[in-house]
CSV table of C-alpha atoms in Angstrom, one decimal:
chain,number,residue,atom,x,y,z
A,161,MET,CA,147.3,76.0,-1.8
A,162,LYS,CA,145.8,72.5,-1.1
A,163,LEU,CA,145.6,73.3,2.5
A,164,VAL,CA,143.6,76.4,1.7
A,165,ILE,CA,141.2,74.5,-0.5
A,166,ILE,CA,140.6,71.8,2.2
A,167,LEU,CA,140.0,74.5,4.8
A,168,ALA,CA,137.5,76.2,2.4
A,169,ILE,CA,135.6,72.9,1.8
A,170,CYS,CA,135.4,72.3,5.6
A,171,VAL,CA,134.1,75.8,6.2
A,172,GLY,CA,131.6,75.3,3.4
A,173,PHE,CA,130.4,72.0,4.8
A,174,ILE,CA,130.0,73.6,8.2
A,175,TRP,CA,128.0,76.5,6.7
A,176,THR,CA,125.8,74.0,4.7
A,177,LYS,CA,125.2,72.0,7.8
A,178,ALA,CA,124.1,75.1,9.6
A,179,ASP,CA,121.8,76.1,6.8
A,180,SER,CA,120.2,72.7,6.7
A,181,SER,CA,119.8,72.8,10.4
A,182,ARG,CA,118.0,76.2,10.0
A,183,LEU,CA,115.8,74.7,7.3
A,184,THR,CA,114.8,71.7,9.3
A,185,ASP,CA,115.2,73.1,12.8
A,186,ASN,CA,117.2,69.9,13.6
A,187,ASN,CA,113.9,68.0,13.5
A,188,ASN,CA,112.3,66.0,10.7
A,189,LYS,CA,109.0,67.7,10.2
A,190,ALA,CA,108.3,66.4,6.7
A,191,THR,CA,105.3,64.1,6.9
A,192,THR,CA,103.2,62.3,4.4
A,193,LEU,CA,99.7,61.0,4.5
A,194,GLN,CA,100.9,57.5,5.1
A,195,GLU,CA,103.7,58.1,7.6
A,196,ASN,CA,101.9,56.2,10.3
A,197,LYS,CA,100.8,53.5,8.0
A,198,THR,CA,103.9,51.4,7.2
A,199,PRO,CA,107.7,51.4,7.7
A,200,ASP,CA,108.4,51.6,4.0
A,201,CYS,CA,106.6,54.9,3.8
A,202,TYR,CA,108.7,56.1,6.7
A,203,GLU,CA,111.9,55.1,4.9
A,204,ILE,CA,110.8,56.8,1.7
A,205,SER,CA,110.1,59.9,3.6
A,206,PHE,CA,113.5,59.7,5.3
A,207,LEU,CA,115.2,59.3,1.9
A,208,ARG,CA,113.4,62.3,0.5
A,209,GLN,CA,114.6,64.3,3.5
A,210,MET,CA,118.1,63.1,2.9
A,211,ILE,CA,118.0,63.9,-0.8
A,212,ASN,CA,116.6,67.4,0.0
A,213,GLN,CA,119.4,68.0,2.6
A,214,GLU,CA,122.0,66.7,0.1
A,215,THR,CA,120.7,69.0,-2.6
A,216,VAL,CA,120.8,71.9,-0.2
A,217,ILE,CA,124.3,71.0,0.9
A,218,ARG,CA,125.4,70.6,-2.8
A,219,LEU,CA,124.0,74.0,-3.7
A,220,ALA,CA,125.7,75.6,-0.7
A,221,LEU,CA,128.9,73.7,-1.5
A,222,VAL,CA,128.8,74.9,-5.1
A,223,LYS,CA,128.2,78.5,-3.9
A,224,ASN,CA,131.1,78.2,-1.5
A,225,VAL,CA,133.3,76.7,-4.1
A,226,HIS,CA,132.6,79.6,-6.5
A,227,ALA,CA,133.3,82.0,-3.7
A,228,LEU,CA,136.5,80.1,-2.9
A,229,VAL,CA,137.5,80.2,-6.6
A,230,ASN,CA,136.9,84.0,-6.6
A,231,ASP,CA,139.0,84.3,-3.4
A,232,ILE,CA,141.7,82.2,-5.0
A,233,SER,CA,141.8,84.4,-8.1
A,234,ILE,CA,141.9,87.5,-5.9
A,235,LEU,CA,144.7,85.9,-3.9
A,236,LYS,CA,146.6,85.1,-7.2
A,237,GLU,CA,146.1,88.8,-8.3
A,238,SER,CA,147.3,89.9,-4.9
A,239,PHE,CA,150.3,87.5,-5.1
A,240,ALA,CA,151.1,88.9,-8.5
A,241,ALA,CA,150.9,92.4,-7.3
A,242,SER,CA,153.0,91.4,-4.3
A,243,GLU,CA,155.6,89.8,-6.5
A,244,THR,CA,155.6,93.0,-8.6
A,245,LYS,CA,156.0,95.1,-5.5
A,246,ILE,CA,158.7,92.7,-4.3
A,247,SER,CA,160.5,93.1,-7.6
A,248,ASP,CA,160.2,96.9,-7.4
A,249,LEU,CA,161.4,96.7,-3.9
A,250,GLN,CA,164.3,94.5,-4.9
A,251,ARG,CA,165.3,97.0,-7.6
A,252,THR,CA,164.9,99.8,-5.1
A,253,VAL,CA,167.1,97.8,-2.7
A,254,ASP,CA,169.7,97.3,-5.5
A,255,ALA,CA,169.6,101.0,-6.3
A,256,LEU,CA,169.9,101.8,-2.6
A,257,ASN,CA,172.8,99.4,-2.3
A,258,ILE,CA,174.5,101.2,-5.2
A,259,GLN,CA,173.9,104.5,-3.5
A,260,VAL,CA,175.1,103.1,-0.2
A,261,ASN,CA,178.3,101.9,-1.9
A,262,SER,CA,178.8,105.3,-3.5
A,263,LEU,CA,178.1,106.9,-0.2
A,264,GLN,CA,180.6,104.6,1.5
A,265,GLN,CA,183.2,105.6,-1.1
A,266,GLU,CA,182.3,109.2,-0.6
A,267,ASN,CA,182.5,108.6,3.2
A,268,GLY,CA,185.9,107.0,2.8
A,269,GLN,CA,187.1,110.0,0.7
A,270,LEU,CA,185.6,112.3,3.3
A,271,LYS,CA,187.3,110.4,6.1
A,272,LYS,CA,190.6,110.8,4.2
A,273,SER,CA,190.0,114.5,3.7
A,274,SER,CA,188.9,114.7,7.3
A,275,LEU,CA,192.2,113.0,8.4
A,276,ILE,CA,194.1,115.4,6.2
A,277,SER,CA,192.1,118.3,7.6
A,278,GLN,CA,192.7,117.0,11.2
A,279,ALA,CA,196.4,116.8,10.5
A,280,LYS,CA,196.5,120.4,9.1
A,281,SER,CA,194.3,121.4,12.0
A,282,MET,CA,196.7,119.8,14.5
A,283,GLU,CA,199.6,121.5,12.7
A,284,LEU,CA,197.8,124.9,12.9
A,285,GLU,CA,196.9,124.2,16.6
A,286,THR,CA,200.6,123.4,17.2
A,287,LYS,CA,201.6,126.7,15.5
A,288,PHE,CA,198.9,128.5,17.4
A,289,GLN,CA,200.1,126.9,20.6
A,290,ASN,CA,203.6,128.0,19.9
A,291,VAL,CA,202.4,131.5,19.2
A,292,SER,CA,200.4,131.4,22.4
A,293,ASP,CA,203.4,130.2,24.3
A,294,ASN,CA,205.5,133.0,22.8
A,295,VAL,CA,202.7,135.5,23.7
A,296,SER,CA,202.5,134.0,27.2
A,297,ALA,CA,206.3,134.3,27.6
A,298,LEU,CA,206.1,137.8,26.3
A,299,HIS,CA,203.4,138.6,28.8
A,300,GLY,CA,205.5,137.0,31.5
A,301,GLN,CA,208.5,139.1,30.5
A,302,LEU,CA,206.3,142.2,30.4
A,303,ASN,CA,205.0,141.4,33.9
A,304,VAL,CA,208.5,140.9,35.2
A,305,ILE,CA,209.6,144.2,33.6
A,306,GLN,CA,206.5,145.9,35.0
A,307,LYS,CA,207.2,144.4,38.4
A,308,GLU,CA,210.8,145.5,38.3
A,309,SER,CA,209.7,149.0,37.2
A,310,ASP,CA,207.2,149.1,40.0
A,311,ASP,CA,209.8,148.0,42.4
A,312,LYS,CA,212.3,150.6,41.2
A,313,ARG,CA,209.6,153.3,41.2
A,314,GLN,CA,208.6,152.3,44.8
A,315,GLU,CA,212.2,152.3,45.8
A,316,VAL,CA,212.7,155.8,44.3
A,317,PHE,CA,209.5,156.9,46.0
A,318,ASN,CA,210.7,155.5,49.3
A,319,LYS,CA,214.1,157.2,48.9
A,320,THR,CA,212.4,160.4,47.9
A,321,ASN,CA,210.1,160.2,50.9
A,322,ALA,CA,213.1,159.6,53.1
A,323,VAL,CA,214.9,162.6,51.6
A,324,LEU,CA,211.8,164.7,52.1
A,325,ASP,CA,211.6,163.5,55.7
A,326,ASP,CA,215.2,164.5,56.1
A,327,ILE,CA,214.5,167.9,54.5
A,328,LYS,CA,211.5,168.4,56.8
A,329,ILE,CA,213.7,167.5,59.8
A,330,GLU,CA,216.4,169.9,58.6
A,331,VAL,CA,213.8,172.6,58.0
A,332,ARG,CA,212.4,172.1,61.5
A,333,TYR,CA,215.9,172.3,62.8
A,334,LEU,CA,216.6,175.4,60.9
A,335,SER,CA,213.3,176.9,62.1
A,336,VAL,CA,214.3,176.1,65.7
A,337,THR,CA,217.8,177.5,65.0
A,338,LEU,CA,216.3,180.7,63.5
A,339,LEU,CA,214.0,181.1,66.5
A,340,ASP,CA,217.0,180.6,68.8
A,341,PHE,CA,219.0,183.1,66.7
A,342,LYS,CA,216.1,185.5,66.8
A,343,GLU,CA,215.9,185.2,70.6
A,344,ARG,CA,219.6,185.6,71.0
A,345,THR,CA,219.6,188.5,68.6
A,346,GLU,CA,216.9,190.2,70.6
A,347,ILE,CA,218.7,189.5,73.8
A,348,GLU,CA,222.0,190.8,72.3
A,349,ASN,CA,220.1,193.9,71.0
A,350,GLU,CA,218.6,194.5,74.5
A,351,SER,CA,222.1,194.0,76.0
A,352,ARG,CA,223.6,196.3,73.5
A,353,ASP,CA,220.9,198.9,74.0
A,354,LYS,CA,221.5,198.7,77.7
A,355,LYS,CA,225.3,199.0,77.2
A,356,TYR,CA,224.7,202.0,74.9
A,357,SER,CA,222.4,203.5,77.5
A,358,GLU,CA,224.9,202.9,80.2
A,359,LEU,CA,227.7,204.2,77.9
A,360,GLU,CA,225.7,207.2,77.1
A,361,ARG,CA,224.9,207.8,80.7
A,362,HIS,CA,228.5,207.1,81.6
A,363,SER,CA,229.6,209.4,78.9
A,364,ASN,CA,227.3,212.1,80.0
A,365,THR,CA,228.5,211.6,83.6
A,366,SER,CA,232.1,211.5,82.4
A,367,ILE,CA,231.7,214.7,80.4
A,368,GLU,CA,230.1,216.4,83.3
A,369,SER,CA,232.9,215.1,85.5
A,370,LEU,CA,235.4,216.2,82.8
A,371,LYS,CA,233.9,219.6,82.8
A,372,VAL,CA,234.1,219.4,86.5
A,373,LYS,CA,237.4,217.8,86.8
A,374,ASN,CA,240.1,217.4,84.3
A,375,SER,CA,241.4,214.5,86.1
A,376,LEU,CA,238.8,212.4,84.6
A,377,THR,CA,240.9,212.2,81.4
A,378,LYS,CA,242.2,208.7,82.4
A,379,GLU,CA,238.7,207.6,83.0
A,380,PHE,CA,237.8,208.9,79.6
A,381,GLY,CA,240.6,206.8,78.1
A,382,ASN,CA,239.3,203.9,79.9
A,383,LEU,CA,235.9,204.7,78.6
A,384,LYS,CA,237.4,205.0,75.1
A,385,SER,CA,238.9,201.5,75.6
A,386,PHE,CA,235.5,200.3,76.8
A,387,VAL,CA,233.9,201.8,73.7
A,388,GLN,CA,236.5,200.1,71.6
A,389,ASN,CA,235.8,196.8,73.4
A,390,LEU,CA,232.2,197.4,72.8
A,391,GLN,CA,232.8,198.1,69.1
A,392,ASP,CA,234.9,194.9,69.0
A,393,SER,CA,232.1,193.1,70.7
A,394,GLN,CA,229.6,194.5,68.2
A,395,THR,CA,231.9,193.5,65.3
A,396,GLU,CA,232.2,190.0,66.8
A,397,ILE,CA,228.4,189.9,67.1
A,398,THR,CA,228.1,191.1,63.5
A,399,GLU,CA,230.6,188.5,62.3
A,400,ASN,CA,228.7,185.8,64.3
A,401,LEU,CA,225.5,187.0,62.8
A,402,ASN,CA,227.0,187.0,59.3
A,403,ARG,CA,228.4,183.5,59.9
A,404,THR,CA,225.0,182.4,61.1
A,405,VAL,CA,223.3,183.9,58.1
A,406,ALA,CA,226.0,182.3,55.8
A,407,ARG,CA,225.3,179.0,57.6
A,408,PHE,CA,221.6,179.5,57.1
A,409,ASP,CA,222.3,180.4,53.4
A,410,THR,CA,224.4,177.3,53.1
A,411,GLN,CA,221.7,175.2,54.6
A,412,PHE,CA,219.1,176.7,52.4
A,413,THR,CA,221.4,176.2,49.4
A,414,LEU,CA,221.8,172.5,50.5
A,415,SER,CA,218.1,172.3,50.8
A,416,GLU,CA,217.7,173.8,47.3
A,417,HIS,CA,220.4,171.3,46.1
A,418,THR,CA,218.5,168.5,47.8
A,419,GLN,CA,215.3,169.7,46.1
A,420,GLN,CA,217.2,169.9,42.8
A,421,THR,CA,218.5,166.4,43.5
A,422,PHE,CA,215.0,165.3,44.2
A,423,SER,CA,213.8,167.0,41.0
A,424,SER,CA,216.6,165.4,39.1
A,425,ALA,CA,215.7,162.0,40.6
A,426,LEU,CA,212.1,162.6,39.6
A,427,ALA,CA,213.2,163.6,36.1
A,428,SER,CA,215.5,160.5,36.0
A,429,LEU,CA,212.6,158.4,37.2
A,430,GLU,CA,210.3,159.9,34.5
A,431,THR,CA,213.1,159.4,31.9
A,432,ALA,CA,213.5,155.8,33.1
A,433,GLN,CA,209.8,155.2,33.0
A,434,THR,CA,209.7,156.7,29.5
A,435,LYS,CA,212.6,154.6,28.4
A,436,LEU,CA,211.0,151.5,30.0
A,437,SER,CA,207.7,152.3,28.2
A,438,LYS,CA,209.6,152.8,25.0
A,439,SER,CA,211.5,149.6,25.6
A,440,ILE,CA,208.3,147.7,26.3
A,441,ASP,CA,206.7,149.2,23.2
A,442,GLU,CA,209.8,148.3,21.1
A,443,ASN,CA,209.8,144.8,22.5
A,444,LEU,CA,206.1,144.5,21.8
A,445,ASN,CA,206.6,145.8,18.3
A,446,ARG,CA,209.6,143.5,17.7
A,447,THR,CA,207.5,140.6,19.0
A,448,VAL,CA,204.6,141.6,16.8
A,449,ALA,CA,207.0,142.0,13.9
A,450,ARG,CA,208.5,138.6,14.7
A,451,PHE,CA,205.0,137.1,14.7
A,452,ASP,CA,204.3,138.8,11.4
A,453,VAL,CA,207.6,137.4,10.1
A,454,GLN,CA,206.6,134.0,11.3
A,455,PHE,CA,203.2,134.3,9.7
A,456,THR,CA,204.9,135.6,6.5
A,457,LEU,CA,207.3,132.7,6.7
A,458,SER,CA,204.4,130.4,7.1
A,459,GLU,CA,202.7,131.9,4.1
A,460,HIS,CA,206.0,131.8,2.2
A,461,THR,CA,206.4,128.2,3.3
A,462,GLN,CA,202.9,127.5,2.0
A,463,GLN,CA,203.7,129.3,-1.2
A,464,LYS,CA,206.9,127.2,-1.5
A,465,PHE,CA,204.8,124.1,-0.8
A,466,SER,CA,202.3,125.1,-3.5
A,467,SER,CA,205.3,125.9,-5.8
A,468,ALA,CA,206.9,122.5,-5.0
A,469,LEU,CA,203.5,120.8,-5.6
A,470,ALA,CA,203.2,122.6,-8.9
A,471,SER,CA,206.8,121.6,-9.7
A,472,LEU,CA,206.0,118.0,-8.7
A,473,GLU,CA,203.0,118.0,-10.9
A,474,THR,CA,205.0,119.5,-13.8
A,475,ALA,CA,207.7,116.9,-13.2
A,476,GLN,CA,205.1,114.2,-13.1
A,477,THR,CA,203.7,115.5,-16.3
A,478,LYS,CA,207.1,115.6,-17.8
A,479,LEU,CA,207.8,112.1,-16.5
A,480,SER,CA,204.6,110.8,-18.0
A,481,LYS,CA,205.4,112.6,-21.2
A,482,SER,CA,209.0,111.1,-21.1
A,483,ILE,CA,207.5,107.7,-20.4
A,484,ASP,CA,205.2,108.1,-23.3
A,485,ASP,CA,208.0,109.4,-25.5
A,486,LYS,CA,210.2,106.6,-24.2
A,487,SER,CA,207.5,104.1,-25.1
A,488,SER,CA,207.3,105.7,-28.5
A,489,HIS,CA,211.1,105.7,-28.9
A,490,HIS,CA,212.6,102.8,-30.8
A,491,ALA,CA,216.3,102.1,-31.4
A,492,PHE,CA,218.5,99.1,-32.1
A,493,THR,CA,222.1,98.0,-32.9
A,494,ALA,CA,222.8,94.5,-34.1
A,495,GLY,CA,225.8,92.7,-35.4
A,496,ILE,CA,227.4,89.4,-36.6
A,497,SER,CA,229.8,87.5,-34.3
A,498,SER,CA,231.5,85.4,-37.0
A,499,TYR,CA,232.7,85.7,-40.6
A,500,LYS,CA,231.7,83.9,-43.8
A,501,SER,CA,234.1,84.4,-46.7
A,502,ASP,CA,231.9,82.6,-49.2
A,503,TRP,CA,228.5,84.1,-48.3
A,504,THR,CA,226.4,85.0,-51.4
A,505,GLY,CA,222.9,85.2,-49.8
A,506,ASP,CA,220.2,87.8,-50.3
A,507,THR,CA,219.3,89.3,-46.9
A,508,LEU,CA,222.1,89.7,-44.3
A,509,VAL,CA,220.8,88.8,-40.9
A,510,PHE,CA,222.4,90.4,-37.8
A,511,PRO,CA,221.5,88.0,-35.0
A,512,VAL,CA,223.6,89.5,-32.1
A,513,VAL,CA,221.5,92.3,-30.5
A,514,ILE,CA,223.8,94.8,-28.9
A,515,TYR,CA,221.2,97.3,-27.9
A,516,CYS,CA,217.4,97.4,-28.4
A,517,GLU,CA,214.8,99.8,-27.1
A,518,GLY,CA,211.1,99.5,-28.0
A,519,THR,CA,210.0,97.1,-30.7
A,520,GLY,CA,210.5,96.6,-34.4
A,521,TYR,CA,213.8,94.7,-34.9
A,522,ASN,CA,213.6,90.9,-35.4
A,523,PRO,CA,217.1,89.3,-34.9
A,524,SER,CA,215.9,86.1,-36.5
A,525,THR,CA,215.1,87.7,-39.9
A,526,GLY,CA,217.2,90.8,-39.7
A,527,ILE,CA,214.2,92.9,-40.7
A,528,PHE,CA,213.1,96.1,-38.8
A,529,THR,CA,209.3,96.7,-39.0
A,530,ALA,CA,208.3,100.3,-38.2
A,531,PRO,CA,205.9,100.3,-35.1
A,532,SER,CA,204.8,103.9,-35.8
A,533,ALA,CA,205.1,106.5,-38.4
A,534,GLY,CA,208.0,109.0,-38.2
A,535,THR,CA,211.5,109.8,-39.2
A,536,TYR,CA,214.1,107.1,-38.8
A,537,VAL,CA,217.9,106.9,-39.2
A,538,PHE,CA,219.6,103.7,-40.4
A,539,TYR,CA,223.4,102.9,-40.5
A,540,VAL,CA,225.2,99.9,-41.9
A,541,SER,CA,228.9,99.0,-41.6
A,542,VAL,CA,230.4,96.0,-43.4
A,543,GLN,CA,234.0,94.7,-43.7
A,544,SER,CA,234.9,92.6,-46.7
A,545,SER,CA,236.4,89.2,-46.5
A,546,LEU,CA,240.1,88.7,-47.2
A,547,GLN,CA,240.9,90.1,-50.7
A,548,LYS,CA,237.2,90.3,-51.6
A,549,TYR,CA,234.7,93.0,-52.1
A,550,ILE,CA,231.0,93.3,-51.1
A,551,TYR,CA,228.1,95.7,-51.7
A,552,LEU,CA,225.3,96.0,-49.0
A,553,ASP,CA,222.1,98.0,-49.6
A,554,ILE,CA,219.7,99.4,-47.0
A,555,VAL,CA,216.3,98.4,-48.4
A,556,VAL,CA,212.8,99.7,-47.6
A,557,ASN,CA,210.0,97.4,-48.6
A,558,GLY,CA,212.3,95.9,-51.3
A,559,SER,CA,213.6,99.2,-52.7
A,560,SER,CA,217.3,100.0,-52.2
A,561,LYS,CA,218.0,103.4,-50.7
A,562,VAL,CA,221.7,103.6,-50.1
A,563,ARG,CA,224.7,101.3,-50.6
A,564,ALA,CA,227.8,100.5,-48.5
A,565,LEU,CA,230.8,99.4,-50.6
A,566,ALA,CA,233.8,97.5,-49.2
A,567,TRP,CA,235.9,97.4,-52.4
A,568,TYR,CA,239.2,95.5,-53.0
A,569,ASN,CA,241.1,95.4,-56.3
A,570,SER,CA,244.8,95.4,-55.4
A,571,GLY,CA,245.9,91.9,-56.5
A,572,SER,CA,246.3,88.7,-54.5
A,573,SER,CA,249.6,89.6,-52.9
A,574,ILE,CA,248.1,92.1,-50.3
A,575,ALA,CA,246.3,90.7,-47.3
A,576,ILE,CA,243.7,93.4,-46.6
A,577,HIS,CA,240.1,93.9,-45.4
A,578,GLN,CA,238.1,96.8,-46.7
A,579,THR,CA,235.3,98.6,-44.7
A,580,GLY,CA,232.2,100.1,-46.2
A,581,THR,CA,229.7,102.2,-44.4
A,582,ASN,CA,226.6,104.3,-45.2
A,583,LEU,CA,223.8,106.1,-43.4
A,584,VAL,CA,220.3,107.1,-44.5
A,585,ILE,CA,217.4,109.1,-43.1
A,586,LEU,CA,213.9,107.8,-44.0
A,587,HIS,CA,210.3,108.7,-43.3
A,588,LEU,CA,208.5,105.5,-42.6
A,589,GLN,CA,204.9,104.6,-42.2
A,590,THR,CA,203.6,102.1,-39.7
A,591,GLY,CA,204.4,98.6,-40.9
A,592,ASP,CA,207.2,99.6,-43.4
A,593,ARG,CA,210.1,97.1,-43.4
A,594,VAL,CA,213.8,97.9,-43.6
A,595,TRP,CA,216.6,95.4,-44.0
A,596,VAL,CA,220.1,94.9,-45.4
A,597,ARG,CA,220.4,93.2,-48.7
A,598,ARG,CA,223.5,92.0,-50.7
A,599,GLY,CA,223.9,94.1,-53.8
A,600,GLY,CA,227.0,92.2,-55.1
A,601,GLY,CA,230.3,90.7,-54.1
A,602,THR,CA,231.1,87.7,-51.9
A,603,GLY,CA,231.6,87.1,-48.2
A,604,TYR,CA,232.0,89.4,-45.1
A,605,TYR,CA,234.3,89.5,-42.1
A,606,SER,CA,233.3,89.9,-38.5
A,607,TYR,CA,234.4,88.8,-35.0
A,608,SER,CA,233.1,87.9,-31.5
A,609,ILE,CA,233.0,91.6,-30.9
A,610,PRO,CA,230.9,92.5,-34.0
A,611,ILE,CA,232.6,94.4,-36.8
A,612,THR,CA,229.8,94.2,-39.4
A,613,THR,CA,226.8,95.9,-37.8
A,614,PHE,CA,223.4,97.3,-38.6
A,615,SER,CA,221.8,100.2,-36.5
A,616,GLY,CA,218.6,102.2,-36.6
A,617,PHE,CA,216.6,104.6,-34.4
A,618,LYS,CA,213.5,106.9,-34.5
A,619,VAL,CA,214.1,110.6,-34.5
A,620,ASN,CA,210.5,111.7,-33.8
């Protein structure tokens, strides 16, 4: 601030000097009537000029100081506004920091959920990869089966083509054979016709000769023999023809059998193809069913997981309830580890704590203070000293509720200890006190393992 004021004064001085220079033009033009008369007049004139310049400078300086004061007040206001803005910005930054912290927490939660989602996604990707591998294996099996089917089909087609080629060759052979048979038949028919013509001619000649000469009877017999031979030859030709026809029929039958075999092979091929398609469909259906079962098992597993999670939450609730119940459960058993045959006190203290859960029992005073309202059960067991009796009362806030009596009245000749017990159920409020008080008699008996005891517990 001081530096600013000094700078303002310097600037004002420079402005004043400039104004004075403009007023005097940097030359002393003020003259008097006696300026050339004496040096004193010159000095007075110079002093006047100096005073005038000083006055002008002071006025300009005052003006500049006022302007500087105004600027300083404006600067103060701007500083105050800036401080206000800075405070607002600081509050805004604090709010933004709070939002950033909350966003960081949300980001952490989102990262955790993202990690969980990534784990689930990896698990699903693994399952999907397994399914894809199973599908790929199935496609591979289908391709192998298809390839085997194509190979078998091609093999059957090749065998069928070979059989057809053999049938074609046999048909060609049969055609050639038939042509040969036809030619031979025609030749035999021509030969037979010639023989018949010759026979007829010879018969006619023989008849004429017979008519002419009776001696031709022998020749007629020979002719008869010749006719018989001719008939035998014709019979043989007929048999040969029948055998040829039978052979042709057999060949045609074989051809038909081959064709039937081919048809049966085609039918078997179609049946095998049908069975193969059916087997592929069945395998595909079984695979799809297995995938459905796997997805069903996955859904069932998810349901089991949800059920297990619900059971876990139920168990957690029960455990929390059990812990709460356990924290609200109070029970104790205390005893005395020594005997006093001449005890005649008021409150019987049980200092040895055998079991204690929760709060309430004080082994120093023998008093149980109810930590919460509810139903309580108390039990006392006392053994009298040798040849003595004692009464013990269970007392609530000074009021006796029940009494345990260990009574002895059999004379001094019998060494005996009597035991007295009693139990009471009480409804206590928070802060109620319960203890054991002597109602009469003298002394009690106990041991290192307590015989005389006091117990209590909360029912609900």
